[in-house]
């Protein structure tokens, strides 16, 4: 069942669990995420990055996300993840996405604020919620297991975060606290004291980006500090690949069966992340 993201996150924030948010990349990943969330009675956020929307086209990306959301009884928000422009956010909303993230984190604070404010005005006029990022979460090229210094990140400033939330009207904030998108050789060094200061400075739901590769214990600590959305992308890619590899090791070549194997592997990863998020039974 398609729902906006804001209500899901606010309930998580009130009740002390996180809503797991997974990137999808194609049909088996989108369906695997939604089916497993339904079987665990967990709310879930199905996200597709701006890069994948460019690759698939907005209508195809929307169709995959919306179809998966509507195939299940449990609440699913469909989110544009890391949208770079107002135009892309508008296109995704027009295509039926229920929420958008605008990522102006590499811009100056003034430009990030102006861009985010414009997206909030457009989305709120349609009853939809907006997530934005402050500081910059590190980036590692997809599936490259890089050295610790292979990424660049800027940590969030809590005072700036409070002003940013006030000036933009966003519904959820992703503060950069040292996590990285992708898998790194060493677990990233996180600044949890900084996360606590951001938690005190703003009252809206907080989002953890770069959830892949963090230990379960670290993620549970972050949720206990007050994060209500945990993003996982790369571990979904890895599960999809592992499922395909296992199928193709049999030397068969049926795409439907290969996708079923990938879907089953994705479901296992999703189930584990739901346990860590504490969201089972909260649908
Ligand atoms: P990972 O790929 O590191 O899990 O990050 C996902 C993410 O934060 C999507 O925005």
PDB file of C-alpha atoms and ligand atoms in Angstrom:
ATOM      1  CA  UNK A   1       0.000   0.000   0.000  1.00  0.00           C
ATOM      2  CA  UNK A   2       1.544   3.286  -1.112  1.00  0.00           C
ATOM      3  CA  UNK A   3       1.872   5.913   1.659  1.00  0.00           C
ATOM      4  CA  UNK A   4       3.822   9.177   2.124  1.00  0.00           C
ATOM      5  CA  UNK A   5       7.089   8.833   4.041  1.00  0.00           C
ATOM      6  CA  UNK A   6       6.544  11.495   6.737  1.00  0.00           C
ATOM      7  CA  UNK A   7       3.952   9.620   8.809  1.00  0.00           C
ATOM      8  CA  UNK A   8       6.000   6.398   8.781  1.00  0.00           C
ATOM      9  CA  UNK A   9       9.073   8.212  10.100  1.00  0.00           C
ATOM     10  CA  UNK A  10       7.239  10.214  12.749  1.00  0.00           C
ATOM     11  CA  UNK A  11       5.689   7.031  14.160  1.00  0.00           C
ATOM     12  CA  UNK A  12       9.119   5.375  14.236  1.00  0.00           C
ATOM     13  CA  UNK A  13      10.526   8.426  16.016  1.00  0.00           C
ATOM     14  CA  UNK A  14       7.727   8.349  18.631  1.00  0.00           C
ATOM     15  CA  UNK A  15       8.024   4.611  19.252  1.00  0.00           C
ATOM     16  CA  UNK A  16      11.824   4.282  19.104  1.00  0.00           C
ATOM     17  CA  UNK A  17      12.399   2.115  16.040  1.00  0.00           C
ATOM     18  CA  UNK A  18      13.693   2.902  12.553  1.00  0.00           C
ATOM     19  CA  UNK A  19      11.910   2.386   9.252  1.00  0.00           C
ATOM     20  CA  UNK A  20      14.270   0.462   6.972  1.00  0.00           C
ATOM     21  CA  UNK A  21      14.811   2.074   3.564  1.00  0.00           C
ATOM     22  CA  UNK A  22      16.218   0.011   0.705  1.00  0.00           C
ATOM     23  CA  UNK A  23      17.413   1.021  -2.749  1.00  0.00           C
ATOM     24  CA  UNK A  24      15.905  -0.946  -5.617  1.00  0.00           C
ATOM     25  CA  UNK A  25      17.564  -1.325  -9.003  1.00  0.00           C
ATOM     26  CA  UNK A  26      15.226  -3.541 -11.016  1.00  0.00           C
ATOM     27  CA  UNK A  27      12.176  -5.791 -10.721  1.00  0.00           C
ATOM     28  CA  UNK A  28      13.553  -8.542  -8.423  1.00  0.00           C
ATOM     29  CA  UNK A  29      15.076  -6.068  -5.971  1.00  0.00           C
ATOM     30  CA  UNK A  30      11.884  -3.937  -5.799  1.00  0.00           C
ATOM     31  CA  UNK A  31       9.597  -6.962  -5.381  1.00  0.00           C
ATOM     32  CA  UNK A  32      11.915  -8.745  -2.951  1.00  0.00           C
ATOM     33  CA  UNK A  33      11.990  -5.706  -0.642  1.00  0.00           C
ATOM     34  CA  UNK A  34       8.196  -5.237  -0.670  1.00  0.00           C
ATOM     35  CA  UNK A  35       7.341  -8.936  -0.264  1.00  0.00           C
ATOM     36  CA  UNK A  36       9.700  -9.415   2.672  1.00  0.00           C
ATOM     37  CA  UNK A  37       8.460  -6.252   4.395  1.00  0.00           C
ATOM     38  CA  UNK A  38       4.912  -7.563   4.051  1.00  0.00           C
ATOM     39  CA  UNK A  39       5.777 -10.989   5.431  1.00  0.00           C
ATOM     40  CA  UNK A  40       7.487  -9.374   8.470  1.00  0.00           C
ATOM     41  CA  UNK A  41       4.641  -6.832   8.824  1.00  0.00           C
ATOM     42  CA  UNK A  42       7.144  -4.000   8.631  1.00  0.00           C
ATOM     43  CA  UNK A  43       6.710  -0.561   7.098  1.00  0.00           C
ATOM     44  CA  UNK A  44       9.366   0.006   4.440  1.00  0.00           C
ATOM     45  CA  UNK A  45      10.735   2.707   2.171  1.00  0.00           C
ATOM     46  CA  UNK A  46      11.493   1.705  -1.408  1.00  0.00           C
ATOM     47  CA  UNK A  47      14.050   4.134  -2.806  1.00  0.00           C
ATOM     48  CA  UNK A  48      15.550   4.641  -6.216  1.00  0.00           C
ATOM     49  CA  UNK A  49      18.528   6.944  -6.678  1.00  0.00           C
ATOM     50  CA  UNK A  50      18.571   9.828  -9.146  1.00  0.00           C
ATOM     51  CA  UNK A  51      21.294   7.964 -11.017  1.00  0.00           C
ATOM     52  CA  UNK A  52      19.042   4.920 -11.517  1.00  0.00           C
ATOM     53  CA  UNK A  53      16.069   7.110 -12.442  1.00  0.00           C
ATOM     54  CA  UNK A  54      18.267   8.627 -15.181  1.00  0.00           C
ATOM     55  CA  UNK A  55      19.240   5.122 -16.285  1.00  0.00           C
ATOM     56  CA  UNK A  56      15.722   3.596 -16.328  1.00  0.00           C
ATOM     57  CA  UNK A  57      13.650   6.663 -17.135  1.00  0.00           C
ATOM     58  CA  UNK A  58      11.236   8.193 -14.623  1.00  0.00           C
ATOM     59  CA  UNK A  59       8.203   6.232 -15.765  1.00  0.00           C
ATOM     60  CA  UNK A  60       9.925   2.855 -15.575  1.00  0.00           C
ATOM     61  CA  UNK A  61      11.412   3.623 -12.139  1.00  0.00           C
ATOM     62  CA  UNK A  62       8.017   4.819 -10.875  1.00  0.00           C
ATOM     63  CA  UNK A  63       6.232   1.774 -12.295  1.00  0.00           C
ATOM     64  CA  UNK A  64       8.649  -0.625 -10.550  1.00  0.00           C
ATOM     65  CA  UNK A  65       8.337   1.115  -7.193  1.00  0.00           C
ATOM     66  CA  UNK A  66       4.589   1.752  -7.326  1.00  0.00           C
ATOM     67  CA  UNK A  67       3.749  -1.742  -8.519  1.00  0.00           C
ATOM     68  CA  UNK A  68       5.786  -3.299  -5.720  1.00  0.00           C
ATOM     69  CA  UNK A  69       4.155  -0.946  -3.168  1.00  0.00           C
ATOM     70  CA  UNK A  70       0.666  -1.694  -4.378  1.00  0.00           C
ATOM     71  CA  UNK A  71       1.241  -5.451  -4.495  1.00  0.00           C
ATOM     72  CA  UNK A  72       1.404  -5.624  -0.682  1.00  0.00           C
ATOM     73  CA  UNK A  73      -0.973  -4.774   2.204  1.00  0.00           C
ATOM     74  CA  UNK A  74       1.682  -3.157   4.391  1.00  0.00           C
ATOM     75  CA  UNK A  75       2.655   0.555   4.110  1.00  0.00           C
ATOM     76  CA  UNK A  76       5.369   1.354   1.565  1.00  0.00           C
ATOM     77  CA  UNK A  77       6.709   4.825   0.731  1.00  0.00           C
ATOM     78  CA  UNK A  78       8.331   5.208  -2.692  1.00  0.00           C
ATOM     79  CA  UNK A  79      11.156   7.729  -2.483  1.00  0.00           C
ATOM     80  CA  UNK A  80      13.432   9.441  -4.979  1.00  0.00           C
ATOM     81  CA  UNK A  81      16.859   9.050  -3.302  1.00  0.00           C
ATOM     82  CA  UNK A  82      19.567  11.693  -3.919  1.00  0.00           C
ATOM     83  CA  UNK A  83      17.671  13.773  -6.446  1.00  0.00           C
ATOM     84  CA  UNK A  84      19.979  16.486  -7.746  1.00  0.00           C
ATOM     85  CA  UNK A  85      17.521  18.996  -9.242  1.00  0.00           C
ATOM     86  CA  UNK A  86      14.089  20.518  -8.688  1.00  0.00           C
ATOM     87  CA  UNK A  87      13.062  19.300 -12.157  1.00  0.00           C
ATOM     88  CA  UNK A  88      13.835  15.662 -11.309  1.00  0.00           C
ATOM     89  CA  UNK A  89      11.911  15.936  -8.016  1.00  0.00           C
ATOM     90  CA  UNK A  90       8.929  17.420  -9.878  1.00  0.00           C
ATOM     91  CA  UNK A  91       9.048  14.695 -12.539  1.00  0.00           C
ATOM     92  CA  UNK A  92       9.156  11.932  -9.915  1.00  0.00           C
ATOM     93  CA  UNK A  93       6.248  13.449  -7.991  1.00  0.00           C
ATOM     94  CA  UNK A  94       4.257  13.749 -11.217  1.00  0.00           C
ATOM     95  CA  UNK A  95       5.011  10.068 -11.942  1.00  0.00           C
ATOM     96  CA  UNK A  96       3.548   9.041  -8.555  1.00  0.00           C
ATOM     97  CA  UNK A  97       6.486   8.831  -6.096  1.00  0.00           C
ATOM     98  CA  UNK A  98       5.190   9.429  -2.567  1.00  0.00           C
ATOM     99  CA  UNK A  99       8.282  11.328  -1.281  1.00  0.00           C
ATOM    100  CA  UNK A 100      11.546  12.837  -2.499  1.00  0.00           C
ATOM    101  CA  UNK A 101      15.036  13.403  -1.180  1.00  0.00           C
ATOM    102  CA  UNK A 102      16.823  16.423  -2.598  1.00  0.00           C
ATOM    103  CA  UNK A 103      20.587  16.278  -2.260  1.00  0.00           C
ATOM    104  CA  UNK A 104      22.217  19.693  -2.361  1.00  0.00           C
ATOM    105  CA  UNK A 105      24.906  18.567   0.067  1.00  0.00           C
ATOM    106  CA  UNK A 106      27.761  19.432  -2.301  1.00  0.00           C
ATOM    107  CA  UNK A 107      26.433  22.989  -2.808  1.00  0.00           C
ATOM    108  CA  UNK A 108      27.068  26.000  -0.583  1.00  0.00           C
ATOM    109  CA  UNK A 109      24.703  26.156   2.383  1.00  0.00           C
ATOM    110  CA  UNK A 110      22.881  29.096   0.752  1.00  0.00           C
ATOM    111  CA  UNK A 111      22.349  27.204  -2.515  1.00  0.00           C
ATOM    112  CA  UNK A 112      21.432  23.959  -0.709  1.00  0.00           C
ATOM    113  CA  UNK A 113      18.868  25.902   1.354  1.00  0.00           C
ATOM    114  CA  UNK A 114      17.337  27.592  -1.720  1.00  0.00           C
ATOM    115  CA  UNK A 115      17.116  24.358  -3.728  1.00  0.00           C
ATOM    116  CA  UNK A 116      15.691  22.373  -0.797  1.00  0.00           C
ATOM    117  CA  UNK A 117      13.160  25.122   0.017  1.00  0.00           C
ATOM    118  CA  UNK A 118      11.910  25.075  -3.603  1.00  0.00           C
ATOM    119  CA  UNK A 119      11.443  21.276  -3.505  1.00  0.00           C
ATOM    120  CA  UNK A 120       9.642  21.508  -0.133  1.00  0.00           C
ATOM    121  CA  UNK A 121       7.217  24.113  -1.524  1.00  0.00           C
ATOM    122  CA  UNK A 122       6.410  21.918  -4.515  1.00  0.00           C
ATOM    123  CA  UNK A 123       6.076  18.677  -2.503  1.00  0.00           C
ATOM    124  CA  UNK A 124       4.166  20.075   0.483  1.00  0.00           C
ATOM    125  CA  UNK A 125       1.607  21.664  -1.848  1.00  0.00           C
ATOM    126  CA  UNK A 126       0.850  18.064  -2.894  1.00  0.00           C
ATOM    127  CA  UNK A 127       0.884  16.573   0.617  1.00  0.00           C
ATOM    128  CA  UNK A 128       4.268  14.834   0.158  1.00  0.00           C
ATOM    129  CA  UNK A 129       7.349  14.822   2.373  1.00  0.00           C
ATOM    130  CA  UNK A 130      10.949  15.822   1.671  1.00  0.00           C
ATOM    131  CA  UNK A 131      14.299  14.609   2.984  1.00  0.00           C
ATOM    132  CA  UNK A 132      17.538  16.573   2.588  1.00  0.00           C
ATOM    133  CA  UNK A 133      21.199  16.084   3.497  1.00  0.00           C
ATOM    134  CA  UNK A 134      23.618  18.303   5.377  1.00  0.00           C
ATOM    135  CA  UNK A 135      27.342  17.833   5.460  1.00  0.00           C
ATOM    136  CA  UNK A 136      28.236  15.308   2.769  1.00  0.00           C
ATOM    137  CA  UNK A 137      28.026  11.523   3.193  1.00  0.00           C
ATOM    138  CA  UNK A 138      31.102   9.928   1.625  1.00  0.00           C
ATOM    139  CA  UNK A 139      30.909   8.214  -1.741  1.00  0.00           C
ATOM    140  CA  UNK A 140      32.719   5.121  -2.877  1.00  0.00           C
ATOM    141  CA  UNK A 141      32.310   3.995  -6.439  1.00  0.00           C
ATOM    142  CA  UNK A 142      29.741   1.203  -6.631  1.00  0.00           C
ATOM    143  CA  UNK A 143      30.980  -2.103  -5.258  1.00  0.00           C
ATOM    144  CA  UNK A 144      34.579  -0.896  -5.109  1.00  0.00           C
ATOM    145  CA  UNK A 145      36.024  -2.005  -1.829  1.00  0.00           C
ATOM    146  CA  UNK A 146      38.211   1.060  -1.446  1.00  0.00           C
ATOM    147  CA  UNK A 147      40.780   2.181   1.053  1.00  0.00           C
ATOM    148  CA  UNK A 148      39.644   4.438   3.854  1.00  0.00           C
ATOM    149  CA  UNK A 149      41.011   7.559   2.209  1.00  0.00           C
ATOM    150  CA  UNK A 150      39.276   6.871  -1.111  1.00  0.00           C
ATOM    151  CA  UNK A 151      36.281   8.974  -0.158  1.00  0.00           C
ATOM    152  CA  UNK A 152      35.727  12.555   0.818  1.00  0.00           C
ATOM    153  CA  UNK A 153      33.252  13.606   3.425  1.00  0.00           C
ATOM    154  CA  UNK A 154      32.294  16.709   5.352  1.00  0.00           C
ATOM    155  CA  UNK A 155      30.572  16.303   8.693  1.00  0.00           C
ATOM    156  CA  UNK A 156      27.390  18.138   9.631  1.00  0.00           C
ATOM    157  CA  UNK A 157      27.408  21.235  11.850  1.00  0.00           C
ATOM    158  CA  UNK A 158      24.543  20.991  14.419  1.00  0.00           C
ATOM    159  CA  UNK A 159      23.871  24.763  14.549  1.00  0.00           C
ATOM    160  CA  UNK A 160      23.756  24.909  10.774  1.00  0.00           C
ATOM    161  CA  UNK A 161      21.409  21.890  10.845  1.00  0.00           C
ATOM    162  CA  UNK A 162      18.942  23.705  13.127  1.00  0.00           C
ATOM    163  CA  UNK A 163      18.908  26.757  10.830  1.00  0.00           C
ATOM    164  CA  UNK A 164      18.622  24.561   7.719  1.00  0.00           C
ATOM    165  CA  UNK A 165      15.582  22.725   9.093  1.00  0.00           C
ATOM    166  CA  UNK A 166      13.948  26.052  10.075  1.00  0.00           C
ATOM    167  CA  UNK A 167      14.678  27.723   6.742  1.00  0.00           C
ATOM    168  CA  UNK A 168      13.652  24.852   4.481  1.00  0.00           C
ATOM    169  CA  UNK A 169      10.706  23.190   6.261  1.00  0.00           C
ATOM    170  CA  UNK A 170      12.011  19.667   5.444  1.00  0.00           C
ATOM    171  CA  UNK A 171      10.400  16.578   7.008  1.00  0.00           C
ATOM    172  CA  UNK A 172      13.569  14.491   7.531  1.00  0.00           C
ATOM    173  CA  UNK A 173      17.279  15.321   7.776  1.00  0.00           C
ATOM    174  CA  UNK A 174      20.238  13.148   6.776  1.00  0.00           C
ATOM    175  CA  UNK A 175      23.211  14.501   8.773  1.00  0.00           C
ATOM    176  CA  UNK A 176      26.669  13.412   7.613  1.00  0.00           C
ATOM    177  CA  UNK A 177      28.297  11.792  10.663  1.00  0.00           C
ATOM    178  CA  UNK A 178      31.070   9.835   8.951  1.00  0.00           C
ATOM    179  CA  UNK A 179      29.217   7.113   7.040  1.00  0.00           C
ATOM    180  CA  UNK A 180      30.000   6.275   3.430  1.00  0.00           C
ATOM    181  CA  UNK A 181      27.845   4.979   0.573  1.00  0.00           C
ATOM    182  CA  UNK A 182      29.209   1.596  -0.456  1.00  0.00           C
ATOM    183  CA  UNK A 183      31.344  -1.034   1.235  1.00  0.00           C
ATOM    184  CA  UNK A 184      34.677   0.019   2.688  1.00  0.00           C
ATOM    185  CA  UNK A 185      37.551  -2.203   3.815  1.00  0.00           C
ATOM    186  CA  UNK A 186      37.468  -0.722   7.296  1.00  0.00           C
ATOM    187  CA  UNK A 187      34.285   0.184   9.118  1.00  0.00           C
ATOM    188  CA  UNK A 188      33.988   4.002   8.797  1.00  0.00           C
ATOM    189  CA  UNK A 189      34.749   6.104  11.883  1.00  0.00           C
ATOM    190  CA  UNK A 190      31.433   7.581  13.002  1.00  0.00           C
ATOM    191  CA  UNK A 191      31.006  10.633  15.197  1.00  0.00           C
ATOM    192  CA  UNK A 192      28.165   9.522  17.467  1.00  0.00           C
ATOM    193  CA  UNK A 193      28.627  12.471  19.819  1.00  0.00           C
ATOM    194  CA  UNK A 194      27.971  14.708  16.813  1.00  0.00           C
ATOM    195  CA  UNK A 195      24.830  12.696  16.044  1.00  0.00           C
ATOM    196  CA  UNK A 196      23.637  13.291  19.618  1.00  0.00           C
ATOM    197  CA  UNK A 197      24.212  17.036  19.198  1.00  0.00           C
ATOM    198  CA  UNK A 198      22.205  17.055  15.953  1.00  0.00           C
ATOM    199  CA  UNK A 199      19.456  15.076  17.707  1.00  0.00           C
ATOM    200  CA  UNK A 200      19.296  17.801  20.367  1.00  0.00           C
ATOM    201  CA  UNK A 201      19.401  20.626  17.798  1.00  0.00           C
ATOM    202  CA  UNK A 202      16.480  19.503  15.578  1.00  0.00           C
ATOM    203  CA  UNK A 203      13.212  17.726  16.300  1.00  0.00           C
ATOM    204  CA  UNK A 204      12.358  16.175  12.897  1.00  0.00           C
ATOM    205  CA  UNK A 205      13.169  12.522  12.027  1.00  0.00           C
ATOM    206  CA  UNK A 206      16.845  11.821  11.267  1.00  0.00           C
ATOM    207  CA  UNK A 207      18.143   9.527   8.534  1.00  0.00           C
ATOM    208  CA  UNK A 208      21.248   7.334   8.404  1.00  0.00           C
ATOM    209  CA  UNK A 209      22.765   7.119   4.925  1.00  0.00           C
ATOM    210  CA  UNK A 210      25.396   4.555   4.028  1.00  0.00           C
ATOM    211  CA  UNK A 211      23.939   1.736   6.147  1.00  0.00           C
ATOM    212  CA  UNK A 212      25.725  -1.070   4.259  1.00  0.00           C
ATOM    213  CA  UNK A 213      28.744  -2.557   5.959  1.00  0.00           C
ATOM    214  CA  UNK A 214      27.991  -1.147   9.418  1.00  0.00           C
ATOM    215  CA  UNK A 215      27.787  -3.689  12.224  1.00  0.00           C
ATOM    216  CA  UNK A 216      24.331  -4.485  13.624  1.00  0.00           C
ATOM    217  CA  UNK A 217      25.480  -3.165  16.977  1.00  0.00           C
ATOM    218  CA  UNK A 218      26.516   0.181  15.468  1.00  0.00           C
ATOM    219  CA  UNK A 219      23.169   0.559  13.688  1.00  0.00           C
ATOM    220  CA  UNK A 220      21.264  -0.285  16.884  1.00  0.00           C
ATOM    221  CA  UNK A 221      23.259   2.348  18.784  1.00  0.00           C
ATOM    222  CA  UNK A 222      22.489   4.929  16.102  1.00  0.00           C
ATOM    223  CA  UNK A 223      18.767   4.121  16.295  1.00  0.00           C
ATOM    224  CA  UNK A 224      18.860   4.406  20.092  1.00  0.00           C
ATOM    225  CA  UNK A 225      20.335   7.912  19.730  1.00  0.00           C
ATOM    226  CA  UNK A 226      17.262   8.838  17.691  1.00  0.00           C
ATOM    227  CA  UNK A 227      17.576   7.946  14.004  1.00  0.00           C
ATOM    228  CA  UNK A 228      14.284   6.824  12.431  1.00  0.00           C
ATOM    229  CA  UNK A 229      15.267   5.839   8.866  1.00  0.00           C
ATOM    230  CA  UNK A 230      18.178   3.553   8.002  1.00  0.00           C
ATOM    231  CA  UNK A 231      19.268   3.402   4.337  1.00  0.00           C
ATOM    232  CA  UNK A 232      20.696   0.228   2.810  1.00  0.00           C
ATOM    233  CA  UNK A 233      21.697   0.091  -0.843  1.00  0.00           C
ATOM    234  CA  UNK A 234      24.940  -1.753  -1.535  1.00  0.00           C
ATOM    235  CA  UNK A 235      24.027  -4.830   0.521  1.00  0.00           C
ATOM    236  CA  UNK A 236      20.912  -5.188  -1.680  1.00  0.00           C
ATOM    237  CA  UNK A 237      23.154  -5.137  -4.773  1.00  0.00           C
ATOM    238  CA  UNK A 238      25.412  -7.756  -3.227  1.00  0.00           C
ATOM    239  CA  UNK A 239      22.445 -10.009  -2.327  1.00  0.00           C
ATOM    240  CA  UNK A 240      21.071  -9.667  -5.882  1.00  0.00           C
ATOM    241  CA  UNK A 241      24.474 -10.618  -7.309  1.00  0.00           C
ATOM    242  CA  UNK A 242      24.894 -13.571  -4.940  1.00  0.00           C
ATOM    243  CA  UNK A 243      21.447 -14.919  -5.846  1.00  0.00           C
ATOM    244  CA  UNK A 244      22.220 -14.690  -9.561  1.00  0.00           C
ATOM    245  CA  UNK A 245      25.651 -16.250  -9.130  1.00  0.00           C
ATOM    246  CA  UNK A 246      24.202 -19.201  -7.290  1.00  0.00           C
ATOM    247  CA  UNK A 247      21.625 -19.734 -10.048  1.00  0.00           C
ATOM    248  CA  UNK A 248      24.065 -19.333 -12.946  1.00  0.00           C
ATOM    249  CA  UNK A 249      26.510 -21.730 -11.276  1.00  0.00           C
ATOM    250  CA  UNK A 250      23.997 -24.402 -12.347  1.00  0.00           C
ATOM    251  CA  UNK A 251      24.661 -23.441 -16.009  1.00  0.00           C
ATOM    252  CA  UNK A 252      20.989 -22.787 -16.559  1.00  0.00           C
ATOM    253  CA  UNK A 253      19.851 -19.671 -18.422  1.00  0.00           C
ATOM    254  CA  UNK A 254      16.226 -18.945 -17.602  1.00  0.00           C
ATOM    255  CA  UNK A 255      15.877 -15.216 -16.745  1.00  0.00           C
ATOM    256  CA  UNK A 256      12.710 -15.727 -14.683  1.00  0.00           C
ATOM    257  CA  UNK A 257      14.360 -18.363 -12.485  1.00  0.00           C
ATOM    258  CA  UNK A 258      17.530 -16.300 -12.180  1.00  0.00           C
ATOM    259  CA  UNK A 259      15.427 -13.336 -11.014  1.00  0.00           C
ATOM    260  CA  UNK A 260      13.588 -15.561  -8.534  1.00  0.00           C
ATOM    261  CA  UNK A 261      16.934 -16.616  -7.052  1.00  0.00           C
ATOM    262  CA  UNK A 262      18.003 -12.963  -6.809  1.00  0.00           C
ATOM    263  CA  UNK A 263      14.664 -12.034  -5.231  1.00  0.00           C
ATOM    264  CA  UNK A 264      15.012 -14.759  -2.592  1.00  0.00           C
ATOM    265  CA  UNK A 265      18.526 -13.562  -1.707  1.00  0.00           C
ATOM    266  CA  UNK A 266      17.309  -9.953  -1.431  1.00  0.00           C
ATOM    267  CA  UNK A 267      14.517 -11.071   0.934  1.00  0.00           C
ATOM    268  CA  UNK A 268      17.063 -12.618   3.330  1.00  0.00           C
ATOM    269  CA  UNK A 269      19.036  -9.388   3.570  1.00  0.00           C
ATOM    270  CA  UNK A 270      15.857  -7.329   4.001  1.00  0.00           C
ATOM    271  CA  UNK A 271      14.619  -9.615   6.762  1.00  0.00           C
ATOM    272  CA  UNK A 272      17.856  -9.216   8.707  1.00  0.00           C
ATOM    273  CA  UNK A 273      17.811  -5.415   8.367  1.00  0.00           C
ATOM    274  CA  UNK A 274      14.183  -5.340   9.578  1.00  0.00           C
ATOM    275  CA  UNK A 275      15.332  -7.167  12.732  1.00  0.00           C
ATOM    276  CA  UNK A 276      18.085  -4.612  13.288  1.00  0.00           C
ATOM    277  CA  UNK A 277      15.718  -1.670  12.654  1.00  0.00           C
ATOM    278  CA  UNK A 278      13.177  -3.063  15.142  1.00  0.00           C
ATOM    279  CA  UNK A 279      10.353  -2.466  12.638  1.00  0.00           C
ATOM    280  CA  UNK A 280       8.850  -5.993  12.434  1.00  0.00           C
ATOM    281  CA  UNK A 281       5.182  -5.992  13.408  1.00  0.00           C
ATOM    282  CA  UNK A 282       4.927  -2.186  13.141  1.00  0.00           C
ATOM    283  CA  UNK A 283       3.021  -2.126   9.850  1.00  0.00           C
TER     284      UNK A 283
HETATM  285  P1  LIG B   1      24.806   2.060   1.146  1.00  0.00           P
HETATM  286  O1  LIG B   1      24.908   1.723  -0.311  1.00  0.00           O
HETATM  287  O2  LIG B   1      26.143   2.294   1.777  1.00  0.00           O
HETATM  288  O3  LIG B   1      23.963   1.106   1.890  1.00  0.00           O
HETATM  289  O4  LIG B   1      24.048   3.486   1.218  1.00  0.00           O
HETATM  290  C1  LIG B   1      22.703   3.557   0.824  1.00  0.00           C
HETATM  291  C2  LIG B   1      22.172   4.932   0.955  1.00  0.00           C
HETATM  292  O5  LIG B   1      22.455   5.649   1.892  1.00  0.00           O
HETATM  293  C3  LIG B   1      21.241   5.400  -0.097  1.00  0.00           C
HETATM  294  O6  LIG B   1      21.004   6.769  -0.014  1.00  0.00           O
END
